[in-house]
């Protein structure tokens, strides 16, 4: 906690400017990829900048696709650019991965004995300067961190788009960057769920041993606890993914309890609520209008505090058997920023093959997407056409 609180005043991080030799490579390689935005940003309409923080492998990419889909177009890498680019462009949005601001490549981190979670392995100066340029409507020569080779590739040109999203490990760590953000999101996966997911993926799909998986998680945990996890207290919305309370001693991570933690008093944002705003409600919707196999579904809504801040919490424990029946739950939600009856259900059905589509993860990511759309409309005085 101490390290993140230091960074909220004057960022005290050791920035390695050498890029392990890659700065010279970037300067020498002017074979820059044109990643021209698909929408023009005028001087009057500056980009809305959103930050999403989460650990690696926690579903940031899925979350981003749910959000960007509400603004039209399929997110794709820059046309004609580096096939290993991490940037995604769609009709109104540009999503940038903050791994591109690593100051050390994979070999450099190993030699320096630091992880990718360590602030010393990030170039916060460049992150700030380029995010500021985009916020002012300009274009940037952004580095590319190649996840395949572990190297820093030649830069790509990124132009301002109406909605500019930075996602990664440290979007709120540096105060200068944080102050540029119009809205801050944090995806918080509990240790138990993260461990269960990693076992399912790495043992079943990659043949890793249980011991190696445990060792991998433990090696990252100190830096995660020190530098990544504390950022959630700075977020406007936190999606928290926890083990279910419907199954005693469950350790499989297949049934989840998901909490949508919404900060009160945020400009241009008001929380979604269930039934009656400000009340404390526990609701089991299973019955004639909602099919629920074991262990069922339970909702909770009520006021709470989160790191000393007033919040509203909407919680779902369990999963949907028939996604089309979500319309029954949607009809009891208020202030969800939908444009027509059933929009949440439509979006969930549209991406029914995405991870989390049958539980609170997908539901709350969709609601957050609607809230981001409403925020964009409020900040820019423009209307985004619904994908009806």
XYZ file of C-alpha atoms in Angstrom:
388
model
C 0.000 0.000 0.000
C 2.839 2.366 0.852
C 4.308 2.318 -2.644
C 1.087 3.207 -4.415
C 0.322 5.979 -1.952
C 3.745 7.475 -2.591
C 2.947 7.477 -6.280
C -0.312 9.360 -5.759
C 1.663 12.445 -4.825
C 5.051 12.489 -6.499
C 5.778 9.329 -8.495
C 8.960 7.799 -7.109
C 9.892 5.150 -9.596
C 13.176 4.332 -11.207
C 12.709 4.733 -14.932
C 15.200 2.952 -17.132
C 15.510 5.152 -20.217
C 17.904 2.885 -22.073
C 15.186 0.537 -23.369
C 18.043 -2.005 -23.262
C 19.293 -0.642 -26.555
C 15.842 -0.463 -28.099
C 15.540 3.341 -27.995
C 18.238 3.593 -30.588
C 16.509 0.883 -32.568
C 13.214 2.796 -32.472
C 14.876 6.021 -33.518
C 16.732 4.356 -36.345
C 13.701 2.525 -37.636
C 11.431 5.117 -39.170
C 9.457 2.448 -40.966
C 6.539 3.632 -38.902
C 3.172 1.968 -39.264
C 0.307 4.319 -39.939
C -2.415 3.408 -37.479
C -4.669 6.245 -38.550
C -7.802 6.499 -36.495
C -11.037 5.540 -38.221
C -12.716 8.683 -36.873
C -11.515 12.268 -36.978
C -11.233 14.128 -33.680
C -11.827 17.844 -34.035
C -10.201 20.559 -31.949
C -13.529 21.115 -30.184
C -13.985 17.426 -29.347
C -11.015 16.101 -27.429
C -10.696 12.351 -26.868
C -12.294 10.791 -23.818
C -9.552 8.781 -22.103
C -10.424 5.641 -20.130
C -8.043 3.582 -17.979
C -8.439 -0.135 -17.223
C -6.144 -1.758 -14.660
C -5.796 -5.499 -13.995
C -3.248 -8.248 -13.598
C -2.181 -10.282 -16.610
C -4.594 -13.012 -17.682
C -7.605 -11.473 -15.941
C -9.781 -10.865 -18.991
C -8.914 -7.284 -19.970
C -9.169 -8.075 -23.689
C -12.657 -9.570 -23.328
C -13.723 -6.596 -21.215
C -12.450 -4.175 -23.870
C -14.307 -5.971 -26.656
C -17.554 -5.735 -24.722
C -17.044 -1.989 -24.234
C -15.868 -1.104 -27.740
C -18.712 -3.080 -29.350
C -21.145 -0.486 -28.010
C -19.434 2.178 -30.128
C -19.641 0.273 -33.413
C -17.245 -1.729 -35.522
C -15.099 -4.774 -34.861
C -11.815 -3.914 -33.099
C -8.860 -4.852 -35.302
C -5.088 -4.223 -35.299
C -3.796 -1.276 -37.358
C -4.235 -2.022 -41.052
C -0.987 -2.923 -42.782
C 0.989 -2.672 -39.568
C 2.971 -4.964 -37.327
C 1.016 -8.230 -37.038
C 2.125 -8.394 -33.406
C 0.761 -4.931 -32.570
C -1.193 -4.806 -29.313
C -3.312 -1.848 -30.456
C -6.959 -2.323 -31.424
C -8.907 0.165 -33.557
C -12.641 0.343 -34.213
C -15.087 2.969 -35.448
C -14.760 5.335 -32.478
C -12.226 3.664 -30.209
C -8.512 3.026 -29.889
C -7.312 0.567 -27.238
C -3.626 0.685 -26.293
C -1.839 -1.939 -24.200
C 0.453 -0.403 -21.589
C 2.923 -3.262 -21.994
C 4.107 -1.152 -24.929
C 5.650 1.196 -22.363
C 7.959 -1.407 -20.858
C 11.397 0.176 -20.528
C 13.062 -3.241 -20.577
C 12.516 -6.134 -22.938
C 12.180 -9.688 -21.631
C 15.935 -10.275 -21.545
C 16.545 -6.903 -19.919
C 14.071 -7.661 -17.126
C 15.727 -10.998 -16.501
C 19.167 -9.385 -16.320
C 17.875 -6.664 -14.002
C 16.009 -9.248 -11.887
C 12.684 -7.405 -12.120
C 9.241 -8.535 -13.228
C 6.962 -6.795 -15.715
C 4.900 -5.661 -12.710
C 7.764 -3.621 -11.257
C 7.472 0.146 -11.894
C 11.219 0.187 -12.540
C 10.516 -1.732 -15.761
C 8.093 0.915 -17.117
C 8.697 4.192 -18.949
C 6.164 6.392 -17.176
C 7.581 9.568 -18.691
C 6.789 8.363 -22.204
C 3.423 6.959 -21.096
C 2.476 10.369 -19.717
C 3.805 12.389 -22.647
C 2.038 10.257 -25.250
C -1.268 9.985 -23.375
C -1.205 13.768 -22.963
C -0.567 14.229 -26.694
C -3.536 12.014 -27.532
C -5.715 13.838 -24.988
C -4.843 17.074 -26.792
C -5.919 15.577 -30.123
C -2.472 14.802 -31.506
C -0.740 11.687 -32.778
C 2.141 9.695 -31.317
C 4.908 7.301 -32.286
C 4.085 4.534 -29.812
C 6.488 1.661 -29.099
C 5.332 -1.939 -29.517
C 6.194 -4.601 -26.967
C 6.210 -7.896 -28.852
C 4.690 -10.564 -26.606
C 5.888 -13.293 -28.957
C 9.588 -12.366 -29.067
C 9.795 -10.359 -25.849
C 11.462 -7.509 -27.764
C 10.582 -3.842 -28.273
C 9.620 -3.476 -31.937
C 9.706 -0.335 -34.140
C 7.082 2.264 -33.288
C 3.642 2.635 -34.825
C 1.819 5.906 -35.385
C -1.382 6.261 -33.396
C -3.763 9.159 -33.991
C -6.333 10.522 -31.573
C -9.722 8.783 -31.601
C -12.934 9.896 -29.878
C -12.405 7.230 -27.189
C -8.862 6.295 -26.188
C -8.450 3.403 -23.754
C -5.218 2.521 -21.985
C -5.279 -0.945 -20.440
C -2.640 -2.792 -18.506
C -0.822 -3.151 -15.225
C -0.142 0.473 -14.248
C -2.680 2.959 -15.697
C -3.274 4.635 -12.291
C 0.199 4.241 -10.772
C 1.687 7.501 -12.055
C -0.254 10.551 -10.883
C 0.462 12.458 -14.097
C -1.111 9.705 -16.212
C -3.957 9.193 -13.763
C -4.927 12.862 -13.906
C -5.439 12.569 -17.676
C -8.083 9.854 -17.286
C -11.768 10.678 -17.559
C -12.822 7.352 -16.027
C -10.985 4.560 -14.231
C -11.870 0.847 -14.205
C -10.264 -1.994 -12.247
C -10.770 -5.721 -12.820
C -10.113 -7.447 -9.491
C -9.763 -11.234 -9.600
C -9.342 -12.861 -6.181
C -6.324 -15.086 -5.553
C -8.509 -18.195 -5.235
C -10.239 -17.629 -8.566
C -7.007 -16.622 -10.311
C -5.359 -19.822 -9.061
C -8.299 -21.980 -10.188
C -8.306 -20.363 -13.644
C -4.569 -20.790 -14.053
C -4.748 -24.458 -13.064
C -7.548 -25.076 -15.569
C -5.623 -23.353 -18.358
C -2.049 -24.376 -17.670
C -2.637 -27.961 -16.567
C -5.340 -28.844 -19.076
C -4.082 -26.876 -22.084
C -0.342 -26.566 -21.558
C 0.573 -29.637 -19.506
C 2.146 -27.674 -16.653
C 2.499 -29.311 -13.248
C 0.622 -28.061 -10.204
C 3.945 -27.257 -8.520
C 5.146 -25.092 -11.428
C 1.839 -23.225 -11.501
C 2.057 -22.480 -7.788
C 5.660 -21.322 -8.178
C 4.712 -19.012 -11.052
C 1.904 -17.402 -9.067
C 3.991 -16.985 -5.929
C 6.876 -15.387 -7.831
C 4.572 -12.605 -9.106
C 2.580 -12.077 -5.938
C 4.920 -9.675 -4.053
C 5.041 -7.230 -6.970
C 1.319 -7.615 -7.629
C 0.509 -6.870 -3.989
C 2.894 -3.906 -3.932
C 2.192 -2.191 -7.253
C -0.948 -3.473 -9.002
C -3.548 -4.377 -6.379
C -3.475 -1.007 -4.523
C -4.578 0.794 -7.694
C -8.123 -0.495 -7.211
C -8.717 2.064 -4.458
C -8.273 4.776 -7.115
C -10.839 3.337 -9.552
C -14.317 4.710 -10.210
C -15.633 1.187 -10.838
C -14.223 -2.127 -9.628
C -15.449 -5.484 -10.917
C -14.494 -7.956 -8.208
C -14.537 -11.692 -9.012
C -14.719 -14.032 -6.002
C -15.451 -17.700 -5.255
C -19.139 -18.545 -4.987
C -20.836 -18.627 -1.608
C -23.558 -20.913 -2.958
C -21.365 -24.041 -2.892
C -19.594 -24.825 0.409
C -15.789 -25.065 0.100
C -15.847 -24.667 -3.686
C -12.359 -24.452 -5.198
C -13.010 -25.040 -8.898
C -13.666 -21.413 -9.819
C -16.413 -22.345 -12.273
C -19.281 -20.729 -10.352
C -18.457 -17.153 -9.388
C -19.642 -14.379 -7.123
C -19.092 -11.068 -8.906
C -19.405 -7.611 -7.332
C -19.837 -4.335 -9.213
C -18.388 -1.704 -6.863
C -19.447 1.775 -8.010
C -18.002 4.901 -6.439
C -20.490 7.593 -5.479
C -20.039 11.244 -6.411
C -18.142 10.682 -9.661
C -18.803 13.388 -12.242
C -20.946 12.269 -15.207
C -21.566 8.863 -13.611
C -24.337 7.473 -11.427
C -24.509 3.838 -10.249
C -26.881 1.197 -11.552
C -29.183 -0.192 -8.876
C -31.593 -3.051 -8.201
C -35.252 -2.287 -7.349
C -34.815 0.717 -5.020
C -31.836 3.075 -5.033
C -29.964 3.185 -1.730
C -31.802 0.247 -0.169
C -30.208 -3.034 0.900
C -31.708 -5.900 -1.071
C -31.087 -9.641 -1.317
C -32.920 -11.289 -4.227
C -33.186 -14.874 -5.454
C -34.830 -14.542 -8.897
C -35.130 -18.268 -9.600
C -38.637 -19.467 -10.331
C -41.110 -19.344 -13.168
C -39.308 -16.610 -15.109
C -35.692 -17.654 -14.560
C -34.397 -21.197 -14.876
C -31.835 -22.002 -12.191
C -30.073 -25.320 -11.871
C -27.843 -26.031 -8.874
C -26.517 -23.984 -7.121
C -28.947 -21.271 -8.241
C -28.550 -17.493 -8.523
C -28.530 -14.826 -5.845
C -28.349 -11.044 -6.236
C -27.459 -8.418 -3.678
C -27.565 -4.627 -3.845
C -26.778 -2.002 -1.251
C -24.609 0.879 -0.055
C -21.138 0.189 1.325
C -17.693 1.729 1.769
C -14.557 0.797 -0.182
C -11.211 2.146 1.043
C -13.086 4.865 2.889
C -15.167 5.910 -0.138
C -18.958 5.690 -0.364
C -19.953 3.092 -2.964
C -22.986 1.236 -4.264
C -22.509 -2.501 -4.714
C -24.426 -4.769 -7.073
C -23.563 -8.451 -6.683
C -24.435 -11.627 -8.575
C -23.576 -15.117 -7.307
C -24.238 -18.055 -9.646
C -24.791 -18.377 -13.373
C -27.542 -18.269 -15.976
C -28.851 -21.485 -17.514
C -30.665 -19.720 -20.350
C -29.101 -16.406 -21.298
C -32.236 -15.136 -23.014
C -33.952 -15.208 -19.609
C -31.595 -12.456 -18.452
C -34.274 -10.057 -19.704
C -36.175 -10.815 -16.474
C -33.234 -9.655 -14.362
C -32.627 -6.676 -16.651
C -36.204 -5.512 -16.136
C -35.465 -5.065 -12.421
C -32.291 -3.019 -12.931
C -32.525 0.774 -12.995
C -30.180 3.494 -14.229
C -28.241 1.037 -16.416
C -27.874 3.617 -19.237
C -29.548 1.390 -21.817
C -31.094 2.983 -24.907
C -33.888 0.432 -25.312
C -35.553 -2.352 -23.342
C -33.466 -5.507 -23.512
C -30.183 -3.913 -24.632
C -28.169 -5.659 -21.896
C -29.628 -9.036 -22.837
C -28.996 -8.376 -26.529
C -25.347 -7.539 -25.874
C -24.883 -10.626 -23.713
C -26.407 -12.872 -26.384
C -24.273 -11.216 -29.060
C -21.128 -12.302 -27.222
C -22.442 -15.501 -25.689
C -19.224 -17.327 -26.595
C -17.079 -14.886 -24.592
C -15.724 -15.997 -21.191
C -18.060 -15.026 -18.364
C -21.133 -14.656 -20.556
C -23.275 -16.816 -18.269
C -22.360 -15.069 -15.006
C -21.865 -11.703 -13.357
C -18.544 -11.090 -15.091
C -20.121 -10.636 -18.505
C -23.227 -8.964 -17.101
C -21.318 -6.301 -15.202
C -18.774 -5.735 -17.975
C -21.705 -5.062 -20.299
C -23.260 -2.621 -17.828
C -19.915 -0.844 -17.428
C -19.729 -0.555 -21.213
C -23.117 1.158 -21.212
C -21.916 3.510 -18.487
C -18.783 4.362 -20.485
C -20.988 5.136 -23.488
C -23.171 7.433 -21.351
C -20.058 9.129 -19.959
C -18.731 9.719 -23.477
C -22.056 11.221 -24.560
C -22.108 13.521 -21.521
C -18.521 14.708 -22.000
C -18.789 15.287 -25.746
C -22.467 16.267 -26.104
C -22.787 13.687 -28.874
C -25.045 10.675 -29.194
C -23.847 7.173 -30.004
C -26.359 5.220 -32.045
C -27.461 2.024 -30.323
C -26.795 -1.257 -32.099
C -30.450 -2.221 -32.058
